PDB file of C-alpha atoms and ligand atoms in Angstrom:
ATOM      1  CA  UNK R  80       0.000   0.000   0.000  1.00  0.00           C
ATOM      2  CA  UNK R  81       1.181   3.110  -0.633  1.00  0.00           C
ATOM      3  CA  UNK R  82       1.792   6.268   1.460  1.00  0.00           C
ATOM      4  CA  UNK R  83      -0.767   8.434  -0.143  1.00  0.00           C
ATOM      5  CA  UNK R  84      -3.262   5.094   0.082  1.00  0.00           C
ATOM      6  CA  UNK R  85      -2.331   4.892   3.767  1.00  0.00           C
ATOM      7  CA  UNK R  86      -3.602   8.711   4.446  1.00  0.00           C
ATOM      8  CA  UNK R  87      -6.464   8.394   2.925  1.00  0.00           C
ATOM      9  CA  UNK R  88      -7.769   5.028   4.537  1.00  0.00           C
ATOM     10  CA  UNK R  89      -6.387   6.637   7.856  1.00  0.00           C
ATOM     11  CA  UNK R  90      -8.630   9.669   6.961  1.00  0.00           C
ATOM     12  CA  UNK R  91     -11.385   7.919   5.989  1.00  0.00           C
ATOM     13  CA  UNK R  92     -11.431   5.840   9.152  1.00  0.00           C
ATOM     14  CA  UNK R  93     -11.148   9.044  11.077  1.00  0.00           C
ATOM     15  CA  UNK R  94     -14.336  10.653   9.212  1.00  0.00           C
ATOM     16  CA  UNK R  95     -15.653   6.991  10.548  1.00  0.00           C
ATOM     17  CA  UNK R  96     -14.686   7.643  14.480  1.00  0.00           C
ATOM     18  CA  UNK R  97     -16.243  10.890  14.400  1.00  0.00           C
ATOM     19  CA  UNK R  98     -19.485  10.328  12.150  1.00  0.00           C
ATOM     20  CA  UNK R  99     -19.490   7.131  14.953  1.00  0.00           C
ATOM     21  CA  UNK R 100     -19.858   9.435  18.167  1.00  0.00           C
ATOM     22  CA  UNK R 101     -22.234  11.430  16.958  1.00  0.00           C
ATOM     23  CA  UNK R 102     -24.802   8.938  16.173  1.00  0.00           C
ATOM     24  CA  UNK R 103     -24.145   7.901  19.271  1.00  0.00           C
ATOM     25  CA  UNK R 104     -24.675  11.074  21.081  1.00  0.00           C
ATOM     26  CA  UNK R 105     -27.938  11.759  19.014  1.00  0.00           C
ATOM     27  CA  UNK R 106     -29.006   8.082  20.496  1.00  0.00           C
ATOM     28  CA  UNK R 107     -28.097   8.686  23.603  1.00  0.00           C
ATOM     29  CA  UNK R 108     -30.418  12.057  23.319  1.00  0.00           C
ATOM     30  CA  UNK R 109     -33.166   9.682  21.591  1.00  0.00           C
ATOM     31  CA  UNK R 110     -32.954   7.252  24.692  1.00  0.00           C
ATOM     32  CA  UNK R 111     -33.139  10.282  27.247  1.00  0.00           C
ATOM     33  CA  UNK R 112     -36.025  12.453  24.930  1.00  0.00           C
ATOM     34  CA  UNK R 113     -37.786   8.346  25.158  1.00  0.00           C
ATOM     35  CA  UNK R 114     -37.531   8.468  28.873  1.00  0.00           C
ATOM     36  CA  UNK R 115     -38.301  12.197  28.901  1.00  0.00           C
ATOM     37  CA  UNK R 116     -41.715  11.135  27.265  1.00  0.00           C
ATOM     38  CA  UNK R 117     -42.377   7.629  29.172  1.00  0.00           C
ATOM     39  CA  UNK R 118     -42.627  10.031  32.185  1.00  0.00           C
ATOM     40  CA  UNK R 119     -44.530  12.847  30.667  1.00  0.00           C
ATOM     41  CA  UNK R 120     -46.966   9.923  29.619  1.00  0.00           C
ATOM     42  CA  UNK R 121     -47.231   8.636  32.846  1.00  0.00           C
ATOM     43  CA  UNK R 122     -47.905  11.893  34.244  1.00  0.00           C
ATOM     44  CA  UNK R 123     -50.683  12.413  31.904  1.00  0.00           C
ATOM     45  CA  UNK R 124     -52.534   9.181  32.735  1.00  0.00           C
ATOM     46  CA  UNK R 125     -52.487  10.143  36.187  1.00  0.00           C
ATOM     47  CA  UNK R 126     -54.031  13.237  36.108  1.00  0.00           C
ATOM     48  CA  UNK R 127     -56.515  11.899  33.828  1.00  0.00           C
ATOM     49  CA  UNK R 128     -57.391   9.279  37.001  1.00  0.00           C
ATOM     50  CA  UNK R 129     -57.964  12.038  38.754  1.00  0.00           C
ATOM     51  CA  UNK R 130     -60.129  13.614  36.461  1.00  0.00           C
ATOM     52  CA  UNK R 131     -62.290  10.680  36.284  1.00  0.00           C
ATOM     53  CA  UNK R 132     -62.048  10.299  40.026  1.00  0.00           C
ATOM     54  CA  UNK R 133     -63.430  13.901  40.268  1.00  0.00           C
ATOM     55  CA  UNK R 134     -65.809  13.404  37.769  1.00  0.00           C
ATOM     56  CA  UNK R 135     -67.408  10.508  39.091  1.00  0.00           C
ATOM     57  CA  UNK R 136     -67.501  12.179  42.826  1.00  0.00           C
ATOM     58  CA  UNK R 137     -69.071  15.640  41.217  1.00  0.00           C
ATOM     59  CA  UNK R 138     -72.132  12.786  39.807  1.00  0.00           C
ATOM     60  CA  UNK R 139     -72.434  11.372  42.885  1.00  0.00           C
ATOM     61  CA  UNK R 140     -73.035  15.138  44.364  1.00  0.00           C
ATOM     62  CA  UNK R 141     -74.849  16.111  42.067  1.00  0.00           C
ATOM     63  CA  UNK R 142     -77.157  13.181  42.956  1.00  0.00           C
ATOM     64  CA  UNK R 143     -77.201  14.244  46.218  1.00  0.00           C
ATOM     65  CA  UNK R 144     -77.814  17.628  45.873  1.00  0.00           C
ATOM     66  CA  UNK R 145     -81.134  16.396  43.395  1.00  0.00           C
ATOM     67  CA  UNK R 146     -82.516  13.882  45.880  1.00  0.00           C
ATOM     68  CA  UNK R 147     -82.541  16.543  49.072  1.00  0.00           C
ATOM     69  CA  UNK R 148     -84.124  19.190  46.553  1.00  0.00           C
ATOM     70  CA  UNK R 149     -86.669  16.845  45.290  1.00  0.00           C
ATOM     71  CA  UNK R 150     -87.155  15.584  49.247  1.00  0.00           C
ATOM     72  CA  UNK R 151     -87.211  19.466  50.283  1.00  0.00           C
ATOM     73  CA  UNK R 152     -89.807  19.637  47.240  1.00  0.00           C
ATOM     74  CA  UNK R 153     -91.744  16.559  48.691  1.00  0.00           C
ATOM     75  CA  UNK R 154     -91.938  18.529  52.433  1.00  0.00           C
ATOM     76  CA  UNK R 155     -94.021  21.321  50.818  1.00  0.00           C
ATOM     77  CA  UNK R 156     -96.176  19.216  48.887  1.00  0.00           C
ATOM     78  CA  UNK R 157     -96.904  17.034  52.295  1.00  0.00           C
ATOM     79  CA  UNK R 158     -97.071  20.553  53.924  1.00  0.00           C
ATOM     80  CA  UNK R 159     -99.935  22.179  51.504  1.00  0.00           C
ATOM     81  CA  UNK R 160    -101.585  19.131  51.247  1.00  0.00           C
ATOM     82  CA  UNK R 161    -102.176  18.693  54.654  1.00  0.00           C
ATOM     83  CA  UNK R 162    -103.609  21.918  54.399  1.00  0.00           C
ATOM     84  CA  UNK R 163    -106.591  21.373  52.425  1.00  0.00           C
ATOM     85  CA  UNK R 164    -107.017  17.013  53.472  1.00  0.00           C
ATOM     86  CA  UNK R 165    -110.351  16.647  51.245  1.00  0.00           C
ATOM     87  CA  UNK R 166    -107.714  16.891  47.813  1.00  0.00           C
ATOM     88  CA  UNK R 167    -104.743  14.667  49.503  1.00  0.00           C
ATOM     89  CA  UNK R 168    -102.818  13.544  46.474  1.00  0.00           C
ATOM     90  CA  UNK R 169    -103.935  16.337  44.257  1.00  0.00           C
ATOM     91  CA  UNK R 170    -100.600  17.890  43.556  1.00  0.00           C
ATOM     92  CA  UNK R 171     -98.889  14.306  43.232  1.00  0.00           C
ATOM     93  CA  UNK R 172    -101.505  13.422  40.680  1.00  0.00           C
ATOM     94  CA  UNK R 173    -101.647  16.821  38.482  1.00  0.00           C
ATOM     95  CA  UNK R 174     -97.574  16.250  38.277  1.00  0.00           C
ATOM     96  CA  UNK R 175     -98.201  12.759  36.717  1.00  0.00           C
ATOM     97  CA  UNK R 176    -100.472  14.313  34.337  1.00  0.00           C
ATOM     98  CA  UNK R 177     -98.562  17.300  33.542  1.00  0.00           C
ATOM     99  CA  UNK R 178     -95.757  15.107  32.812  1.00  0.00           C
ATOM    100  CA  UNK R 179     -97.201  12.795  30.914  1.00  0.00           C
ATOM    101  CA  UNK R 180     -98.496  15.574  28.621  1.00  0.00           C
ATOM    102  CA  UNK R 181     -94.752  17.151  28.738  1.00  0.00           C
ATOM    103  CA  UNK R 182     -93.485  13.900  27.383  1.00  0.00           C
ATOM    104  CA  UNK R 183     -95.807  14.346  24.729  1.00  0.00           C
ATOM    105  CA  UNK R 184     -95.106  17.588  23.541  1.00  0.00           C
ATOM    106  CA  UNK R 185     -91.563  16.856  23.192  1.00  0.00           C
ATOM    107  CA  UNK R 186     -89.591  17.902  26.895  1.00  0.00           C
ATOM    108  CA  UNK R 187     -86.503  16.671  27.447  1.00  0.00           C
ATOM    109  CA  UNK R 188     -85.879  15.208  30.720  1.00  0.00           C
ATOM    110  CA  UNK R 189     -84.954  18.185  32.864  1.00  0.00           C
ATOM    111  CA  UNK R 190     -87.801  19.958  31.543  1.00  0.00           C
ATOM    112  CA  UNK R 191     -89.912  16.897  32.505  1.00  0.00           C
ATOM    113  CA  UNK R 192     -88.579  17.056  36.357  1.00  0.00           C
ATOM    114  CA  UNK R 193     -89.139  20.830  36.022  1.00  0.00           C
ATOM    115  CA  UNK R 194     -92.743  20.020  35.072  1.00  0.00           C
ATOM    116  CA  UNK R 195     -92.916  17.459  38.067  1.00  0.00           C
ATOM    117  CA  UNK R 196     -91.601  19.311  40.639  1.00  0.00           C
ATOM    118  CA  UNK R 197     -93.960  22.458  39.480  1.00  0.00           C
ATOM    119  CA  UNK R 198     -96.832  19.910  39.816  1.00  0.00           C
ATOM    120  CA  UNK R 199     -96.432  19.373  43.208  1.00  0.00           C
ATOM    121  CA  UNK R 200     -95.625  22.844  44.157  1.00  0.00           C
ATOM    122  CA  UNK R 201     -98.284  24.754  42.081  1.00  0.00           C
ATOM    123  CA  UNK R 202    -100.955  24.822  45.399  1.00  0.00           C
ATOM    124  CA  UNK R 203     -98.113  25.487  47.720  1.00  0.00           C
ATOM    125  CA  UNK R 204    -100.481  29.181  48.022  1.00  0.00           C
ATOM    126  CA  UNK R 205    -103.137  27.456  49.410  1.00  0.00           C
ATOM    127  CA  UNK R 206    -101.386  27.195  52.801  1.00  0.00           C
ATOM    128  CA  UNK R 207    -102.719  31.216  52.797  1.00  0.00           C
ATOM    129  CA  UNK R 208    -106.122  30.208  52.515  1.00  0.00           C
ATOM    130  CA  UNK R 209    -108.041  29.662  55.926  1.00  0.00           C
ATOM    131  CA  UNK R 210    -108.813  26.038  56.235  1.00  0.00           C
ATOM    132  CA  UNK R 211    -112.115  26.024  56.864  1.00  0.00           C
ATOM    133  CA  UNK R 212    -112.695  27.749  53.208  1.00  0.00           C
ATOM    134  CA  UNK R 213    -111.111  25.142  51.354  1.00  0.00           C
ATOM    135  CA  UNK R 214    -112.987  22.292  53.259  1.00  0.00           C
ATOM    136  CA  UNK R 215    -116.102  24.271  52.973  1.00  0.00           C
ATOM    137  CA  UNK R 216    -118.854  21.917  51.939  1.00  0.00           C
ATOM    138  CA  UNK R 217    -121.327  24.376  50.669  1.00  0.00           C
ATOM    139  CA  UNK R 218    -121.418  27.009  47.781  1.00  0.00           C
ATOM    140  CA  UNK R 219    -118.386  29.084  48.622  1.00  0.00           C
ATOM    141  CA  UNK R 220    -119.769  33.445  48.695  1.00  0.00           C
ATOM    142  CA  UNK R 221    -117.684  35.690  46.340  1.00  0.00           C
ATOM    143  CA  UNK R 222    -115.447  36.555  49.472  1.00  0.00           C
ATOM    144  CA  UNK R 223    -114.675  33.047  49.770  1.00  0.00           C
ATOM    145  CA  UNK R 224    -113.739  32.329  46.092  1.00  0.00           C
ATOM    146  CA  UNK R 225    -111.462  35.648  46.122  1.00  0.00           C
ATOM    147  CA  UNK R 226    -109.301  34.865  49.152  1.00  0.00           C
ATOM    148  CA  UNK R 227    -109.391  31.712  46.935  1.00  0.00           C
ATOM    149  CA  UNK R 228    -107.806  32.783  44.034  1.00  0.00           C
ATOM    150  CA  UNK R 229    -105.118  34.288  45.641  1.00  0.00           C
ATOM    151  CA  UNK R 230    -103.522  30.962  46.268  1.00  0.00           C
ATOM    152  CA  UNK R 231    -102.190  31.488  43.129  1.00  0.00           C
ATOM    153  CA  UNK R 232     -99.779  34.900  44.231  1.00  0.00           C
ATOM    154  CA  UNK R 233     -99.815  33.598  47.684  1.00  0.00           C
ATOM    155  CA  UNK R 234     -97.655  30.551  46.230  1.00  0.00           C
ATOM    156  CA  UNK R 235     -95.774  32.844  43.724  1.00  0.00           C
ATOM    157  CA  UNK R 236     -94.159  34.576  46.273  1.00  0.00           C
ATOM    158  CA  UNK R 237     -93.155  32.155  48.361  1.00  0.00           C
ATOM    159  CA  UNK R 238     -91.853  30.130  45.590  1.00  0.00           C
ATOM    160  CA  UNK R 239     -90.042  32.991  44.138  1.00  0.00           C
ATOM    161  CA  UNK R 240     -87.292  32.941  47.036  1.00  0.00           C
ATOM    162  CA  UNK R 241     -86.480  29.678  46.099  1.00  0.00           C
ATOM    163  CA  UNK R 242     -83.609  29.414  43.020  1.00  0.00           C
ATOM    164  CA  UNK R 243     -85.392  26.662  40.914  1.00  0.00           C
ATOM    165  CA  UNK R 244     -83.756  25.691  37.546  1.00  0.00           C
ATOM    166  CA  UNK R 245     -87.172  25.732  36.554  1.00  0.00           C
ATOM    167  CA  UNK R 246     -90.032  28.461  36.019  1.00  0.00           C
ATOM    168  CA  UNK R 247     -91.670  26.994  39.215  1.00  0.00           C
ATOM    169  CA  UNK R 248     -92.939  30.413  41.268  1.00  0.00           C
ATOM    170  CA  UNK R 249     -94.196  31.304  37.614  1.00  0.00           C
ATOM    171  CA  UNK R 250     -96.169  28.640  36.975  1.00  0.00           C
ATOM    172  CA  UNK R 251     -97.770  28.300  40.420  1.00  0.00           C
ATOM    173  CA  UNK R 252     -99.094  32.261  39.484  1.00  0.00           C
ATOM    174  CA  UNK R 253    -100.074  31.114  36.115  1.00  0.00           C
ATOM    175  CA  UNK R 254    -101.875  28.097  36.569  1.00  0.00           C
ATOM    176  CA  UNK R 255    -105.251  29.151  36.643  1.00  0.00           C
ATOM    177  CA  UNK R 256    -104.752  31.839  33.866  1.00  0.00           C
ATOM    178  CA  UNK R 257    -107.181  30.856  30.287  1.00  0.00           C
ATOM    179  CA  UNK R 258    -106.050  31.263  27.049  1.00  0.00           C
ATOM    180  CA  UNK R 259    -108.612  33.694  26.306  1.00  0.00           C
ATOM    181  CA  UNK R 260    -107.888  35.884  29.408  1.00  0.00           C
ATOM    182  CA  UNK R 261    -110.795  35.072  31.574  1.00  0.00           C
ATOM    183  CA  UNK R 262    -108.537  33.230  34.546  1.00  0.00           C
ATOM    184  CA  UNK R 263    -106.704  34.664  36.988  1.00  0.00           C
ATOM    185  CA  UNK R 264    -104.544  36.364  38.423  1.00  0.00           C
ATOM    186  CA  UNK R 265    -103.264  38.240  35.726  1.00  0.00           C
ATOM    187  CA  UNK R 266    -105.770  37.739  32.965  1.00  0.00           C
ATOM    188  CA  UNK R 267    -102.569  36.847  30.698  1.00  0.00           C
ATOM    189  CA  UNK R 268    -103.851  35.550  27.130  1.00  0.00           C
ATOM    190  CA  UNK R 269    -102.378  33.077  24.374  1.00  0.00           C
ATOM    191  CA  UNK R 270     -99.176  32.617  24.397  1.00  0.00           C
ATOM    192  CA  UNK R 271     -98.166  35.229  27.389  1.00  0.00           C
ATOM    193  CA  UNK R 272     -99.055  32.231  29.278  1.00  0.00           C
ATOM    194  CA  UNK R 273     -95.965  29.932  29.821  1.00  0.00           C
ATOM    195  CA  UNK R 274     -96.759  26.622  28.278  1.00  0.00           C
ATOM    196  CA  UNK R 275     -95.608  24.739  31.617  1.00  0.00           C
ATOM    197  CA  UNK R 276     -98.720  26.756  33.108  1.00  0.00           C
ATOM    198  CA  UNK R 277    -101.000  25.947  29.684  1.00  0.00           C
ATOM    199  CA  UNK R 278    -100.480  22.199  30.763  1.00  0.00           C
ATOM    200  CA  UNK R 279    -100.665  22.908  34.420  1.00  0.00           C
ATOM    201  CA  UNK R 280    -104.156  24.339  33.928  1.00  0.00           C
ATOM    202  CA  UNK R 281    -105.123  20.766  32.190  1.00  0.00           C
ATOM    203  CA  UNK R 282    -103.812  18.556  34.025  1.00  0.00           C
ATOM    204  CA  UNK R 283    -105.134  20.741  37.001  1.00  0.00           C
ATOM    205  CA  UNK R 284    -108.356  20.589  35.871  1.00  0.00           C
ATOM    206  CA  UNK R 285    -109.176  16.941  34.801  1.00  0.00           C
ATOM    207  CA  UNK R 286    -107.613  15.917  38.303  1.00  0.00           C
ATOM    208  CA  UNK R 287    -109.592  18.402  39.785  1.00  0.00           C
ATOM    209  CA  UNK R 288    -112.894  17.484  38.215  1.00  0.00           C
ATOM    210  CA  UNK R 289    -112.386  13.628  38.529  1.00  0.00           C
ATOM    211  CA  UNK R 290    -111.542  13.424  41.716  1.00  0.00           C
ATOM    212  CA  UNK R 291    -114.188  13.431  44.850  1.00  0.00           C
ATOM    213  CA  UNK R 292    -114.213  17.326  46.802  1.00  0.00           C
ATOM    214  CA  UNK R 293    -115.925  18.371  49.835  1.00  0.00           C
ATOM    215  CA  UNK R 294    -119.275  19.804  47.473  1.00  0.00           C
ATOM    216  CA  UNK R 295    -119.209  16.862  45.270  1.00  0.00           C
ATOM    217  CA  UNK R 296    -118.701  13.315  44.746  1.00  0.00           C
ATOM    218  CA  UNK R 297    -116.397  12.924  41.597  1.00  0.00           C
ATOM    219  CA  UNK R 298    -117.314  13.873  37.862  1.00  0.00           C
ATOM    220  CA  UNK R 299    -115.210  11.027  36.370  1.00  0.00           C
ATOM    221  CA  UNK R 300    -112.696  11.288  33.540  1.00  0.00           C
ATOM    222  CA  UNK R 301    -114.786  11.211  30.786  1.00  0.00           C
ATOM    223  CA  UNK R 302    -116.387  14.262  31.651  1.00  0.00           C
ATOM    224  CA  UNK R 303    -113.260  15.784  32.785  1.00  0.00           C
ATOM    225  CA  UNK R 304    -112.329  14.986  29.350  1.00  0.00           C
ATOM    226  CA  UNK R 305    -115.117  16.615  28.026  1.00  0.00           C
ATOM    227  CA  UNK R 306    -114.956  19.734  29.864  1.00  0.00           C
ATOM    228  CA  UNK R 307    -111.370  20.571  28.298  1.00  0.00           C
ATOM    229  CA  UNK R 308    -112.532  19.647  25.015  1.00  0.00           C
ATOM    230  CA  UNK R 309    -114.875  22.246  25.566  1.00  0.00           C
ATOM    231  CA  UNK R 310    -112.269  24.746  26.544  1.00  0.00           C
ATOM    232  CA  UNK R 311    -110.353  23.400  23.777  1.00  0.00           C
ATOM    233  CA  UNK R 312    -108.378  26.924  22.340  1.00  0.00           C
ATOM    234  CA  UNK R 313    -110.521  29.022  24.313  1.00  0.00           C
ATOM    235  CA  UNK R 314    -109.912  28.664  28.106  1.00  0.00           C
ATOM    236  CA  UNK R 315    -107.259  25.748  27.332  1.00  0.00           C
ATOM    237  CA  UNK R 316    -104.197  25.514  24.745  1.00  0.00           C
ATOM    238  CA  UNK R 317    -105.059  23.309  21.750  1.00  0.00           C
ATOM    239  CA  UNK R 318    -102.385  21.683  21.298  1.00  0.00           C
ATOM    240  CA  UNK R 319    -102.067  20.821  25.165  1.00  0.00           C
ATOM    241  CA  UNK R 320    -105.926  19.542  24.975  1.00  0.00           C
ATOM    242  CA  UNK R 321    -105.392  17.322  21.952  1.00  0.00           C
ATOM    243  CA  UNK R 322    -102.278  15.484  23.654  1.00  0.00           C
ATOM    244  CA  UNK R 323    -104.161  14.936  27.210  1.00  0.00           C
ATOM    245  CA  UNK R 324    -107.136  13.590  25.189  1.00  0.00           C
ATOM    246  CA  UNK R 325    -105.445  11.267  23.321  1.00  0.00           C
ATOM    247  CA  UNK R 326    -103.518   9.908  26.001  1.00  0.00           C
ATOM    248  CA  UNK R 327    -106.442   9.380  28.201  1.00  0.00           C
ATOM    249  CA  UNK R 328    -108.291   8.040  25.289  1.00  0.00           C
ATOM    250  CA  UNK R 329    -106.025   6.475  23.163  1.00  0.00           C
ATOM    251  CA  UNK R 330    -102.899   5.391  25.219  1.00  0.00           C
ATOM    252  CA  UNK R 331    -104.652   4.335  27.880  1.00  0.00           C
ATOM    253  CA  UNK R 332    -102.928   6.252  30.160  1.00  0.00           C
ATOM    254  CA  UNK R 333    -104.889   6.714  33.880  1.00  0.00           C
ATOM    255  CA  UNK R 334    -104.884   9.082  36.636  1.00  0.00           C
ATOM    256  CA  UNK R 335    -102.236   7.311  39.277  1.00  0.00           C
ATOM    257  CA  UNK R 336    -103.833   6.715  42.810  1.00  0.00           C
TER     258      UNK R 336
HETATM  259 FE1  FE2 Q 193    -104.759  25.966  41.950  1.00  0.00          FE
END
């Protein structure tokens, strides 16, 4: 071999060495960048056990929080109803109603417990009325029938200090308003009237009319039926009217005991 061959193989090799160390430095930064990320990965899927872990705790409160509302909810139903004894189970019974028609007309399920718990609270104004009024057995004088109708502000304002996620306070005011402005308290017409209270004031009225009171033995559905079918667009909403029927007359669906 000669000397000029020699130089160049010994430069070559040398080119080798060094092209040598760096890939090994830029594996050796591969390997630590790796480990770097292993961690960082690690990391990640613990805080995302956390996450869930908080997650699934904020459910569980949440659940909590709904179940002492709706038992807080239950208290003033118990609590108005024991008020006026002759219609025990009337709120209970409108709220099945109500929410049957809800279901109907297209409510998702909040608006649906919204509809229930308004059910059961939209008498809570009664509680204002003297007893012996509401048990009255007789034809009630205009007097009465005023103090009466002012369950329905009576119940507003107490409802209204209460934070509902639902129009509650509003529809306990509105219940007993007609489409064509002859209810009370307000005289509200059409669509002024929130549909929650347009189905309140059916449901209201075929439990109302079905059901035994201290004047009168009960009516029966059918013509609790026929008295909204009557009403039907001018003291009650059509649309609300048409769904109650046919579920009453078509689904089969029955006032709950
Ligand atoms: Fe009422």
């Amino acid at each position: 071999m000669s000397n000029i061959q020699n130089d160049e193989l010994s430069a070559a090799l040398g080119r080798l060495a060094i092209a040598n160390k760096k890939l090994l430095f830029q594996n050796q930064e591969k390997e630590k960048r790796a480990a770097e990320l292993v961690l960082a990965n690690k990391e990640l899927a613990f805080q995302n056990n956390e996450k869930e872990k908080r997650a699934a705790e904020l459910v569980i409160i949440n659940e909590e929080l709904h179940d002492a509302l709706m038992n807080t909810v239950r208290v003033a139903m118990v609590l108005s109803e024991m008020r006026d004894p002759y219609t025990a189970g009337h709120e209970r019974r409108v709220a099945e109603i109500a929410v049957a028609i809800c279901i109907d007309l297209g409510f998702d399920k909040n608006r649906q417990e919204g509809m229930r718990v308004a059910g059961y609270l939209h008498d809570v104004g009664k509680i204002k009325v003297p007893a012996e009024i509401l048990s009255k057995p007789g034809k009630l004088t205009e007097n009465e029938y005023n103090l009466i109708k002012e369950h329905a502000q009576s119940g507003y304002e107490v409802l209204n200090r209460v934070s509902f996620p639902w129009p509650i306070a509003e529809v306990a005011l509105q219940h007993h308003e007609r489409m064509d402005g002859s209810g009370y308290p307000q005289q509200l017409k059409g669509d002024s009237i929130l549909i929650e209270a347009r189905i309140m004031a059916v449901a209201d009225t075929v439990e109302a009319m079905s059901s035994h009171r201290p004047y009168r033995a009960g009516l029966g559905i059918e013509k609790a039926l026929a008295e909204i079918e009557q009403g039907r667009g001018t003291a009650y909403d059509m649309n609300v009217v048409d769904v109650c029927l046919k579920l009453f007359r078509e689904k089969g669906f029955e006032i709950p005991d």
